[in-house]
């Protein structure tokens, strides 16, 4: 017999695009941004980074980052959160994306100059967008002590990745400058 159990979704991502996609699908997530040091996670991958003489793949990289972000937020939520109803399971989803272009994996540009340079280099080219998603269900712990806050533990988790080809059009320098001025491309 299947029971309907209310479940809140926690998005372990600061991405406005991911949040907007969920909202457009009728899901309003609680957003909790991870404190994961992405460079440190990538540095620990066995065999070294993809395309830097290492044996890891782009799939390995985005999956490791998504899993680390999900685990980080799960750990933070395990002791409770005022927005999460006690007694209900919580679905935590961590995500990461990187662009592979010309045999190089690119993360967020972070600065306007790097964003402009990358967008100009991508004009009239194609690239592969790699995305990793990691989901975990935090369920109430089986034992609870009187007078203590409810704790949650991970009862199930899954990490997967996928890729898609992205084709870039011919965008003018003025259009690139206007887009970079919005701030959006600094974080994607």
PDB file of C-alpha atoms in Angstrom:
ATOM      1  CA  UNK A   1       0.000   0.000   0.000  1.00  0.00           C
ATOM      2  CA  UNK A   2       1.352   3.432  -0.956  1.00  0.00           C
ATOM      3  CA  UNK A   3       0.832   6.358   1.378  1.00  0.00           C
ATOM      4  CA  UNK A   4       0.859   9.975   0.363  1.00  0.00           C
ATOM      5  CA  UNK A   5       3.542  11.565   2.488  1.00  0.00           C
ATOM      6  CA  UNK A   6       3.993  15.312   2.167  1.00  0.00           C
ATOM      7  CA  UNK A   7       7.517  16.135   1.101  1.00  0.00           C
ATOM      8  CA  UNK A   8       9.246  19.493   0.759  1.00  0.00           C
ATOM      9  CA  UNK A   9      11.902  20.006  -1.871  1.00  0.00           C
ATOM     10  CA  UNK A  10      15.128  21.708  -0.855  1.00  0.00           C
ATOM     11  CA  UNK A  11      17.204  23.001  -3.751  1.00  0.00           C
ATOM     12  CA  UNK A  12      20.888  22.903  -2.813  1.00  0.00           C
ATOM     13  CA  UNK A  13      21.751  25.492  -5.438  1.00  0.00           C
ATOM     14  CA  UNK A  14      21.986  29.252  -5.733  1.00  0.00           C
ATOM     15  CA  UNK A  15      21.008  29.065  -9.410  1.00  0.00           C
ATOM     16  CA  UNK A  16      18.129  31.425 -10.215  1.00  0.00           C
ATOM     17  CA  UNK A  17      17.527  29.448 -13.432  1.00  0.00           C
ATOM     18  CA  UNK A  18      17.103  26.144 -11.556  1.00  0.00           C
ATOM     19  CA  UNK A  19      14.744  27.783  -9.076  1.00  0.00           C
ATOM     20  CA  UNK A  20      12.733  29.397 -11.878  1.00  0.00           C
ATOM     21  CA  UNK A  21      12.458  26.065 -13.718  1.00  0.00           C
ATOM     22  CA  UNK A  22      11.030  24.387 -10.623  1.00  0.00           C
ATOM     23  CA  UNK A  23       8.595  27.243  -9.995  1.00  0.00           C
ATOM     24  CA  UNK A  24       7.458  27.103 -13.639  1.00  0.00           C
ATOM     25  CA  UNK A  25       6.745  23.398 -13.057  1.00  0.00           C
ATOM     26  CA  UNK A  26       4.578  24.253 -10.039  1.00  0.00           C
ATOM     27  CA  UNK A  27       7.176  23.406  -7.368  1.00  0.00           C
ATOM     28  CA  UNK A  28       8.318  26.114  -4.974  1.00  0.00           C
ATOM     29  CA  UNK A  29      11.567  24.887  -3.432  1.00  0.00           C
ATOM     30  CA  UNK A  30      13.214  25.946  -0.229  1.00  0.00           C
ATOM     31  CA  UNK A  31      16.669  27.155  -1.287  1.00  0.00           C
ATOM     32  CA  UNK A  32      19.683  26.290   0.830  1.00  0.00           C
ATOM     33  CA  UNK A  33      23.019  27.059  -0.783  1.00  0.00           C
ATOM     34  CA  UNK A  34      25.878  24.690  -0.052  1.00  0.00           C
ATOM     35  CA  UNK A  35      29.202  25.846   1.330  1.00  0.00           C
ATOM     36  CA  UNK A  36      31.168  23.367  -0.795  1.00  0.00           C
ATOM     37  CA  UNK A  37      34.568  24.464  -2.091  1.00  0.00           C
ATOM     38  CA  UNK A  38      34.183  23.300  -5.699  1.00  0.00           C
ATOM     39  CA  UNK A  39      37.898  23.499  -6.475  1.00  0.00           C
ATOM     40  CA  UNK A  40      38.688  21.346  -3.431  1.00  0.00           C
ATOM     41  CA  UNK A  41      36.126  18.709  -4.512  1.00  0.00           C
ATOM     42  CA  UNK A  42      37.562  18.600  -8.021  1.00  0.00           C
ATOM     43  CA  UNK A  43      41.113  18.370  -6.654  1.00  0.00           C
ATOM     44  CA  UNK A  44      40.205  15.189  -4.764  1.00  0.00           C
ATOM     45  CA  UNK A  45      38.949  13.292  -7.809  1.00  0.00           C
ATOM     46  CA  UNK A  46      41.022  10.141  -8.321  1.00  0.00           C
ATOM     47  CA  UNK A  47      43.181  10.333 -11.401  1.00  0.00           C
ATOM     48  CA  UNK A  48      43.107  14.109 -11.803  1.00  0.00           C
ATOM     49  CA  UNK A  49      40.821  16.464 -13.699  1.00  0.00           C
ATOM     50  CA  UNK A  50      39.250  15.678 -17.059  1.00  0.00           C
ATOM     51  CA  UNK A  51      41.200  17.104 -19.991  1.00  0.00           C
ATOM     52  CA  UNK A  52      44.160  17.931 -17.742  1.00  0.00           C
ATOM     53  CA  UNK A  53      45.928  14.617 -18.183  1.00  0.00           C
ATOM     54  CA  UNK A  54      43.610  12.935 -15.688  1.00  0.00           C
ATOM     55  CA  UNK A  55      41.429   9.888 -16.025  1.00  0.00           C
ATOM     56  CA  UNK A  56      38.213  11.415 -14.699  1.00  0.00           C
ATOM     57  CA  UNK A  57      35.498  12.347 -17.154  1.00  0.00           C
ATOM     58  CA  UNK A  58      33.240  15.387 -17.366  1.00  0.00           C
ATOM     59  CA  UNK A  59      30.489  13.114 -16.020  1.00  0.00           C
ATOM     60  CA  UNK A  60      32.654  12.350 -12.968  1.00  0.00           C
ATOM     61  CA  UNK A  61      33.256  16.040 -12.328  1.00  0.00           C
ATOM     62  CA  UNK A  62      29.662  17.300 -12.432  1.00  0.00           C
ATOM     63  CA  UNK A  63      28.405  14.234 -10.527  1.00  0.00           C
ATOM     64  CA  UNK A  64      31.012  14.739  -7.774  1.00  0.00           C
ATOM     65  CA  UNK A  65      30.115  18.413  -7.424  1.00  0.00           C
ATOM     66  CA  UNK A  66      26.356  17.743  -7.363  1.00  0.00           C
ATOM     67  CA  UNK A  67      26.792  14.966  -4.774  1.00  0.00           C
ATOM     68  CA  UNK A  68      29.031  17.139  -2.586  1.00  0.00           C
ATOM     69  CA  UNK A  69      26.520  20.006  -2.643  1.00  0.00           C
ATOM     70  CA  UNK A  70      23.626  17.676  -1.836  1.00  0.00           C
ATOM     71  CA  UNK A  71      25.542  16.021   1.033  1.00  0.00           C
ATOM     72  CA  UNK A  72      26.593  19.408   2.434  1.00  0.00           C
ATOM     73  CA  UNK A  73      23.022  20.701   2.555  1.00  0.00           C
ATOM     74  CA  UNK A  74      21.740  17.365   3.936  1.00  0.00           C
ATOM     75  CA  UNK A  75      24.271  17.624   6.756  1.00  0.00           C
ATOM     76  CA  UNK A  76      23.154  21.177   7.531  1.00  0.00           C
ATOM     77  CA  UNK A  77      19.470  20.213   7.490  1.00  0.00           C
ATOM     78  CA  UNK A  78      19.907  17.018   9.508  1.00  0.00           C
ATOM     79  CA  UNK A  79      19.625  18.918  12.787  1.00  0.00           C
ATOM     80  CA  UNK A  80      16.431  20.701  11.775  1.00  0.00           C
ATOM     81  CA  UNK A  81      15.313  23.782   9.920  1.00  0.00           C
ATOM     82  CA  UNK A  82      12.480  26.150  10.884  1.00  0.00           C
ATOM     83  CA  UNK A  83      10.983  26.052   7.365  1.00  0.00           C
ATOM     84  CA  UNK A  84      10.770  22.267   7.278  1.00  0.00           C
ATOM     85  CA  UNK A  85       7.834  20.633   9.041  1.00  0.00           C
ATOM     86  CA  UNK A  86       8.882  18.108  11.687  1.00  0.00           C
ATOM     87  CA  UNK A  87       8.043  14.507  10.941  1.00  0.00           C
ATOM     88  CA  UNK A  88       7.980  14.869   7.165  1.00  0.00           C
ATOM     89  CA  UNK A  89      10.664  13.592   4.808  1.00  0.00           C
ATOM     90  CA  UNK A  90      12.581  16.154   2.747  1.00  0.00           C
ATOM     91  CA  UNK A  91      13.929  15.788  -0.788  1.00  0.00           C
ATOM     92  CA  UNK A  92      17.268  17.572  -1.234  1.00  0.00           C
ATOM     93  CA  UNK A  93      18.560  18.140  -4.774  1.00  0.00           C
ATOM     94  CA  UNK A  94      22.112  19.289  -5.491  1.00  0.00           C
ATOM     95  CA  UNK A  95      23.146  20.304  -9.007  1.00  0.00           C
ATOM     96  CA  UNK A  96      26.154  21.372 -10.988  1.00  0.00           C
ATOM     97  CA  UNK A  97      26.843  22.194 -14.619  1.00  0.00           C
ATOM     98  CA  UNK A  98      30.037  22.765 -16.557  1.00  0.00           C
ATOM     99  CA  UNK A  99      30.610  23.619 -20.171  1.00  0.00           C
ATOM    100  CA  UNK A 100      33.094  21.604 -22.201  1.00  0.00           C
ATOM    101  CA  UNK A 101      34.484  23.613 -25.067  1.00  0.00           C
ATOM    102  CA  UNK A 102      37.585  22.797 -27.076  1.00  0.00           C
ATOM    103  CA  UNK A 103      38.577  20.059 -24.628  1.00  0.00           C
ATOM    104  CA  UNK A 104      38.400  22.314 -21.588  1.00  0.00           C
ATOM    105  CA  UNK A 105      35.880  22.213 -18.732  1.00  0.00           C
ATOM    106  CA  UNK A 106      34.640  25.678 -17.808  1.00  0.00           C
ATOM    107  CA  UNK A 107      32.956  26.603 -14.564  1.00  0.00           C
ATOM    108  CA  UNK A 108      31.441  29.952 -13.646  1.00  0.00           C
ATOM    109  CA  UNK A 109      33.380  32.943 -15.019  1.00  0.00           C
ATOM    110  CA  UNK A 110      32.814  35.054 -11.838  1.00  0.00           C
ATOM    111  CA  UNK A 111      34.128  38.290 -13.430  1.00  0.00           C
ATOM    112  CA  UNK A 112      32.805  40.413 -16.299  1.00  0.00           C
ATOM    113  CA  UNK A 113      36.135  40.247 -18.163  1.00  0.00           C
ATOM    114  CA  UNK A 114      36.230  36.429 -18.110  1.00  0.00           C
ATOM    115  CA  UNK A 115      32.537  36.247 -19.079  1.00  0.00           C
ATOM    116  CA  UNK A 116      33.074  38.589 -22.064  1.00  0.00           C
ATOM    117  CA  UNK A 117      36.148  36.662 -23.207  1.00  0.00           C
ATOM    118  CA  UNK A 118      34.364  33.293 -23.002  1.00  0.00           C
ATOM    119  CA  UNK A 119      31.217  34.453 -24.776  1.00  0.00           C
ATOM    120  CA  UNK A 120      33.278  35.995 -27.584  1.00  0.00           C
ATOM    121  CA  UNK A 121      35.225  32.721 -27.942  1.00  0.00           C
ATOM    122  CA  UNK A 122      31.971  30.714 -28.069  1.00  0.00           C
ATOM    123  CA  UNK A 123      30.422  32.663 -30.954  1.00  0.00           C
ATOM    124  CA  UNK A 124      29.497  30.449 -33.913  1.00  0.00           C
ATOM    125  CA  UNK A 125      30.737  27.292 -32.125  1.00  0.00           C
ATOM    126  CA  UNK A 126      29.271  24.275 -30.359  1.00  0.00           C
ATOM    127  CA  UNK A 127      30.007  22.914 -26.914  1.00  0.00           C
ATOM    128  CA  UNK A 128      28.808  20.206 -24.551  1.00  0.00           C
ATOM    129  CA  UNK A 129      26.932  21.198 -21.410  1.00  0.00           C
ATOM    130  CA  UNK A 130      27.448  18.597 -18.672  1.00  0.00           C
ATOM    131  CA  UNK A 131      24.980  18.583 -15.772  1.00  0.00           C
ATOM    132  CA  UNK A 132      25.000  16.524 -12.586  1.00  0.00           C
ATOM    133  CA  UNK A 133      22.064  16.061 -10.223  1.00  0.00           C
ATOM    134  CA  UNK A 134      22.175  14.409  -6.831  1.00  0.00           C
ATOM    135  CA  UNK A 135      19.002  13.735  -4.846  1.00  0.00           C
ATOM    136  CA  UNK A 136      18.670  12.516  -1.281  1.00  0.00           C
ATOM    137  CA  UNK A 137      15.695  11.886   0.941  1.00  0.00           C
ATOM    138  CA  UNK A 138      16.136  13.081   4.493  1.00  0.00           C
ATOM    139  CA  UNK A 139      13.743  11.144   6.700  1.00  0.00           C
ATOM    140  CA  UNK A 140      13.069  11.588  10.407  1.00  0.00           C
ATOM    141  CA  UNK A 141      15.527   9.571  12.486  1.00  0.00           C
ATOM    142  CA  UNK A 142      13.995   6.417  13.934  1.00  0.00           C
ATOM    143  CA  UNK A 143      14.669   7.335  17.539  1.00  0.00           C
ATOM    144  CA  UNK A 144      13.833  10.644  19.131  1.00  0.00           C
ATOM    145  CA  UNK A 145      14.719  11.861  22.592  1.00  0.00           C
ATOM    146  CA  UNK A 146      12.250  13.903  24.611  1.00  0.00           C
ATOM    147  CA  UNK A 147      12.938  17.606  24.534  1.00  0.00           C
ATOM    148  CA  UNK A 148      15.381  17.523  21.608  1.00  0.00           C
ATOM    149  CA  UNK A 149      14.919  18.814  18.104  1.00  0.00           C
ATOM    150  CA  UNK A 150      14.062  16.212  15.547  1.00  0.00           C
ATOM    151  CA  UNK A 151      16.978  14.912  13.523  1.00  0.00           C
ATOM    152  CA  UNK A 152      16.833  13.625   9.972  1.00  0.00           C
ATOM    153  CA  UNK A 153      19.038  11.054   8.278  1.00  0.00           C
ATOM    154  CA  UNK A 154      19.579  10.236   4.606  1.00  0.00           C
ATOM    155  CA  UNK A 155      17.357   7.266   3.791  1.00  0.00           C
ATOM    156  CA  UNK A 156      18.063   7.124   0.031  1.00  0.00           C
ATOM    157  CA  UNK A 157      20.211   8.948  -2.508  1.00  0.00           C
ATOM    158  CA  UNK A 158      20.960   8.893  -6.213  1.00  0.00           C
ATOM    159  CA  UNK A 159      23.393  10.827  -8.420  1.00  0.00           C
ATOM    160  CA  UNK A 160      23.276  11.000 -12.206  1.00  0.00           C
ATOM    161  CA  UNK A 161      24.627  13.185 -14.976  1.00  0.00           C
ATOM    162  CA  UNK A 162      23.753  13.985 -18.550  1.00  0.00           C
ATOM    163  CA  UNK A 163      24.989  16.141 -21.386  1.00  0.00           C
ATOM    164  CA  UNK A 164      23.583  18.120 -24.274  1.00  0.00           C
ATOM    165  CA  UNK A 165      25.071  19.901 -27.267  1.00  0.00           C
ATOM    166  CA  UNK A 166      24.805  23.675 -27.191  1.00  0.00           C
ATOM    167  CA  UNK A 167      25.143  25.699 -30.393  1.00  0.00           C
ATOM    168  CA  UNK A 168      26.063  29.366 -30.099  1.00  0.00           C
ATOM    169  CA  UNK A 169      24.887  31.956 -32.582  1.00  0.00           C
ATOM    170  CA  UNK A 170      26.673  34.989 -33.907  1.00  0.00           C
ATOM    171  CA  UNK A 171      26.336  37.602 -31.193  1.00  0.00           C
ATOM    172  CA  UNK A 172      27.812  41.079 -31.567  1.00  0.00           C
ATOM    173  CA  UNK A 173      30.288  42.622 -29.143  1.00  0.00           C
ATOM    174  CA  UNK A 174      27.621  45.169 -28.138  1.00  0.00           C
ATOM    175  CA  UNK A 175      25.141  42.356 -27.379  1.00  0.00           C
ATOM    176  CA  UNK A 176      27.787  40.536 -25.337  1.00  0.00           C
ATOM    177  CA  UNK A 177      28.577  43.683 -23.363  1.00  0.00           C
ATOM    178  CA  UNK A 178      24.873  44.303 -22.683  1.00  0.00           C
ATOM    179  CA  UNK A 179      24.376  40.695 -21.549  1.00  0.00           C
ATOM    180  CA  UNK A 180      27.432  40.746 -19.272  1.00  0.00           C
ATOM    181  CA  UNK A 181      26.200  44.041 -17.777  1.00  0.00           C
ATOM    182  CA  UNK A 182      23.075  42.202 -16.487  1.00  0.00           C
ATOM    183  CA  UNK A 183      25.328  40.118 -14.206  1.00  0.00           C
ATOM    184  CA  UNK A 184      23.606  36.884 -15.225  1.00  0.00           C
ATOM    185  CA  UNK A 185      26.522  35.232 -17.032  1.00  0.00           C
ATOM    186  CA  UNK A 186      28.876  35.661 -14.058  1.00  0.00           C
ATOM    187  CA  UNK A 187      27.204  32.804 -12.204  1.00  0.00           C
ATOM    188  CA  UNK A 188      26.471  30.326 -14.993  1.00  0.00           C
TER     189      UNK A 188
END
